[in-house]
PDB file of C-alpha atoms in Angstrom:
ATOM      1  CA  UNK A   1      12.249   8.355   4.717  1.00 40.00           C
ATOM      2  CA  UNK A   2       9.429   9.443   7.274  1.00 48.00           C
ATOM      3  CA  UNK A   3       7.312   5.618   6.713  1.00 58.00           C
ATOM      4  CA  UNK A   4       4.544   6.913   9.264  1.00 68.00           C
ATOM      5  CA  UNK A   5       1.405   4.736  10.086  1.00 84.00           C
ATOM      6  CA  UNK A   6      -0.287   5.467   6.586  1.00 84.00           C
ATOM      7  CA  UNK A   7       2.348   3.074   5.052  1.00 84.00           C
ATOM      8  CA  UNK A   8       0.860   0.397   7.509  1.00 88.00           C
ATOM      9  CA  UNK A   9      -2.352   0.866   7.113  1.00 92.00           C
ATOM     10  CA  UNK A  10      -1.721   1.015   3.201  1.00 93.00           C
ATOM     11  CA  UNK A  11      -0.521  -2.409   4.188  1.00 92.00           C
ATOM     12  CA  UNK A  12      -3.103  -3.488   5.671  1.00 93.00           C
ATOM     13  CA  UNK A  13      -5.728  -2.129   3.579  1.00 95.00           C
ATOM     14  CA  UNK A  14      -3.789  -4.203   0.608  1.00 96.00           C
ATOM     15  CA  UNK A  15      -3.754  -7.198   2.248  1.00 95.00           C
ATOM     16  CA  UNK A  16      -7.596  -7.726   3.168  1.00 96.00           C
ATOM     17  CA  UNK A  17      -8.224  -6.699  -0.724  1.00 96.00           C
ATOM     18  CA  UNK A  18      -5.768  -9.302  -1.666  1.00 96.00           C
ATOM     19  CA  UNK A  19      -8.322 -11.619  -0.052  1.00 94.00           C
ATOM     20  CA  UNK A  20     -11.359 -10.796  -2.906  1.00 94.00           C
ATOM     21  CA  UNK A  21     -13.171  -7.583  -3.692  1.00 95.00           C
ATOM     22  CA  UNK A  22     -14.063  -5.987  -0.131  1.00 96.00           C
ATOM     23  CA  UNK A  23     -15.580  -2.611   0.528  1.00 95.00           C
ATOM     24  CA  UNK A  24     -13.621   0.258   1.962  1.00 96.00           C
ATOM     25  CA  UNK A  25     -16.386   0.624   4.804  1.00 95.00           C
ATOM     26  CA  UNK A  26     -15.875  -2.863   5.373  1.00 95.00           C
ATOM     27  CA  UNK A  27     -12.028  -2.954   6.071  1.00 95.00           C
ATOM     28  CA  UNK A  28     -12.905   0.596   8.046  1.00 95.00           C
ATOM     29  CA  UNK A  29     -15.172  -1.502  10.406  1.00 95.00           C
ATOM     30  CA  UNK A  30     -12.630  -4.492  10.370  1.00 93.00           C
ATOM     31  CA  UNK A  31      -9.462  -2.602  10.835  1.00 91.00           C
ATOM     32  CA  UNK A  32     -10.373   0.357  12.814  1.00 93.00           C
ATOM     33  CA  UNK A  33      -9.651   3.136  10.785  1.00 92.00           C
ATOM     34  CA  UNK A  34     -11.218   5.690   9.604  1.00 93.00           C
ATOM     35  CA  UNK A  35     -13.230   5.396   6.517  1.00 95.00           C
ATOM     36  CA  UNK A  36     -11.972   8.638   5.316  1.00 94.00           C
ATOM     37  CA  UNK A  37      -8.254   7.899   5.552  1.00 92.00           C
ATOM     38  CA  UNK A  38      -8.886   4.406   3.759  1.00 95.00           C
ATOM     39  CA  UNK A  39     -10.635   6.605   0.963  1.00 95.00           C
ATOM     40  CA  UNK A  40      -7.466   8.879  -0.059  1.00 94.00           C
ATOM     41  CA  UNK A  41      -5.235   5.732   0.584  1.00 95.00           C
ATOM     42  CA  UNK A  42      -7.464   3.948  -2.221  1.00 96.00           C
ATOM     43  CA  UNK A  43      -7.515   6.587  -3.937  1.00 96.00           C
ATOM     44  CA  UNK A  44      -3.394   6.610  -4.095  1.00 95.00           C
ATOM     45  CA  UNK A  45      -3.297   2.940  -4.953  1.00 96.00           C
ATOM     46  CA  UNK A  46      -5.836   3.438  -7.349  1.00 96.00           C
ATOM     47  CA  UNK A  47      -3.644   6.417  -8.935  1.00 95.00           C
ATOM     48  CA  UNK A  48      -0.526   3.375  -8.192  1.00 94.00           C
ATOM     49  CA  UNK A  49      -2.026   1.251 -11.124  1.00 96.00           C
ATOM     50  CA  UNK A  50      -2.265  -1.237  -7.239  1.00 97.00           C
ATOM     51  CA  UNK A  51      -6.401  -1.725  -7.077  1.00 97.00           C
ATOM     52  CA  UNK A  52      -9.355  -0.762  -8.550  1.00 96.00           C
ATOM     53  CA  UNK A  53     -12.817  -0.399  -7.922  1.00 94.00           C
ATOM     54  CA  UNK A  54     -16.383  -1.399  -8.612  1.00 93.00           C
ATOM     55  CA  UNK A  55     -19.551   0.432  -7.699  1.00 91.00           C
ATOM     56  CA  UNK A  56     -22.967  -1.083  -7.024  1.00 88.00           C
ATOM     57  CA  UNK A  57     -24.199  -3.477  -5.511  1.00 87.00           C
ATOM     58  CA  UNK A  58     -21.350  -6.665  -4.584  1.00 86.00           C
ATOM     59  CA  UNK A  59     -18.629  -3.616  -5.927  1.00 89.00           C
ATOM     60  CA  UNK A  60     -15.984  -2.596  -3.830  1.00 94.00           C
ATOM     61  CA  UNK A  61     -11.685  -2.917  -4.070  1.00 97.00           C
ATOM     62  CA  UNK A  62      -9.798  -5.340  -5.678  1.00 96.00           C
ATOM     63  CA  UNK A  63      -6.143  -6.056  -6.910  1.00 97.00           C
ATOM     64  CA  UNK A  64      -4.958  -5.399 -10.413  1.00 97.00           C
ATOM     65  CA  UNK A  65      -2.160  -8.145  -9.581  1.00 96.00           C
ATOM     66  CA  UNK A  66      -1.325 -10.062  -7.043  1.00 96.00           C
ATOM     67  CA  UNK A  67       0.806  -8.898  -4.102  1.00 95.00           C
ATOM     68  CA  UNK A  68       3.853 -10.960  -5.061  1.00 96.00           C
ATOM     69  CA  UNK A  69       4.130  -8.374  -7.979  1.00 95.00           C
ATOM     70  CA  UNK A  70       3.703  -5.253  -5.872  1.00 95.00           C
ATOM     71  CA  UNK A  71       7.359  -4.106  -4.802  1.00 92.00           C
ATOM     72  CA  UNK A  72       7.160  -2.632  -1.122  1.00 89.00           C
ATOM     73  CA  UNK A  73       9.382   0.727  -2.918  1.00 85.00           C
ATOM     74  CA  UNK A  74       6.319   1.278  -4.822  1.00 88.00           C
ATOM     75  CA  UNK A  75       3.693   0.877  -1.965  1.00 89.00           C
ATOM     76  CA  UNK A  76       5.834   3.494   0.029  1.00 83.00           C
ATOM     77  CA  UNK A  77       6.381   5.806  -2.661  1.00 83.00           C
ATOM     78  CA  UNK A  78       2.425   5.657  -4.136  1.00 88.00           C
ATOM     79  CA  UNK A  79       1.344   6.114  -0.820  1.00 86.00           C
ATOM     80  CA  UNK A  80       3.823   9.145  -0.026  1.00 79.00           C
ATOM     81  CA  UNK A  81       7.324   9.233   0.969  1.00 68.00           C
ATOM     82  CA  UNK A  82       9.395  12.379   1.691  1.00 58.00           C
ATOM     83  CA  UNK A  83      12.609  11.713  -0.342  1.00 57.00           C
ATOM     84  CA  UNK A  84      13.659  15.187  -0.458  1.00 53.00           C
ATOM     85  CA  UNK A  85      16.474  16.189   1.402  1.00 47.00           C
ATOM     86  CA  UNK A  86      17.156  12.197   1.952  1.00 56.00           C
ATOM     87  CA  UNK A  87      20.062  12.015  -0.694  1.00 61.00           C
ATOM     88  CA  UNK A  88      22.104  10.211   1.332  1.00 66.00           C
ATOM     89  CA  UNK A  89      24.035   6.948   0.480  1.00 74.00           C
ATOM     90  CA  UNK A  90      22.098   5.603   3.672  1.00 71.00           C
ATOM     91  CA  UNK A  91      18.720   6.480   2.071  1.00 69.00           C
ATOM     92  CA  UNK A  92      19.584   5.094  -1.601  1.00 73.00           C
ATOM     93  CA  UNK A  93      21.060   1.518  -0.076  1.00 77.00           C
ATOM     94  CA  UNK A  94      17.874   1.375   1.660  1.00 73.00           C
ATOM     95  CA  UNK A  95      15.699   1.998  -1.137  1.00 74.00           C
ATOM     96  CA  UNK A  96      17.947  -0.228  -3.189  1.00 78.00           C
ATOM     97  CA  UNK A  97      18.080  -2.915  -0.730  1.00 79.00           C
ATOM     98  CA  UNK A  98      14.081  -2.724  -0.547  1.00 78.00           C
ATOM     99  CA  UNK A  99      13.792  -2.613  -4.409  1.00 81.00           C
ATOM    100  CA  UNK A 100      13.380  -6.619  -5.029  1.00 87.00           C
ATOM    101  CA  UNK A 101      11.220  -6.720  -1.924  1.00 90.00           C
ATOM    102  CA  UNK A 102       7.886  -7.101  -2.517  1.00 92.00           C
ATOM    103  CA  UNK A 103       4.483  -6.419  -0.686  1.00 91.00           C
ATOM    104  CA  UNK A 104       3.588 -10.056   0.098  1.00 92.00           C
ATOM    105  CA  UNK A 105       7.162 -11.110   0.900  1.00 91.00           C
ATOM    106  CA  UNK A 106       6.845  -7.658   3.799  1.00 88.00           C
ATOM    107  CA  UNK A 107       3.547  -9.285   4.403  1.00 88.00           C
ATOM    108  CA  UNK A 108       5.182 -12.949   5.835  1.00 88.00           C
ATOM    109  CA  UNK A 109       7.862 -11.917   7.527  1.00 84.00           C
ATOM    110  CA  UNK A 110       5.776  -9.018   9.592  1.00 75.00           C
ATOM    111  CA  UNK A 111       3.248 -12.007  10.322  1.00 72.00           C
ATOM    112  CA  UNK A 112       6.235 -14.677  11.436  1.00 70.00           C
TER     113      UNK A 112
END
């Protein structure tokens, strides 16, 4: 499934949006990543239908729904995730298992 740290930091960089429009160079200072990774992961979730953005002055990220409605399948997948080769009845249970999951339910239970 090969869920590396981009799919974390996807995570991350959702979850500080989900708390009002922020700017990338903001969550880059917050978080410690790079503000170049943080631009192709916006860019993805941007591409996702996930975010979208506002230039100027007070612009930055924000959600086009709230995380409740964001499955964690579609995170993964939006932000890359090698499926070829993974045709296995392992892989598909997993993806199926993960399919009513959603980002802010992944959200809780990482922070409990």
């Amino acid at each position: 499934m090969n869920i590396s740290d981009k799919h974390s930091v996807a995570m991350d960089l959702l979850a500080s949006i989900s708390e009002g429009r922020i700017s990338l160079g903001t969550v880059a200072e917050q978080k410690g990543v790079s503000l170049s990774s943080l631009e192709h992961l916006a860019a993805a979730l941007r591409r996702g239908g996930m975010v979208r953005s506002t230039r100027g002055p007070g612009g930055g990220y924000e959600l086009t729904r709230p995380l409740s409605e964001i499955k964690l399948v579609e995170l993964l997948k939006t932000v890359g995730m090698n499926e070829q080769g993974h045709k296995s009845v392992l892989f598909k249970a997993i993806l199926h298992n993960l399919g009513g999951v959603t980002v802010a339910q992944a959200l809780t239970t990482a922070n409990s």
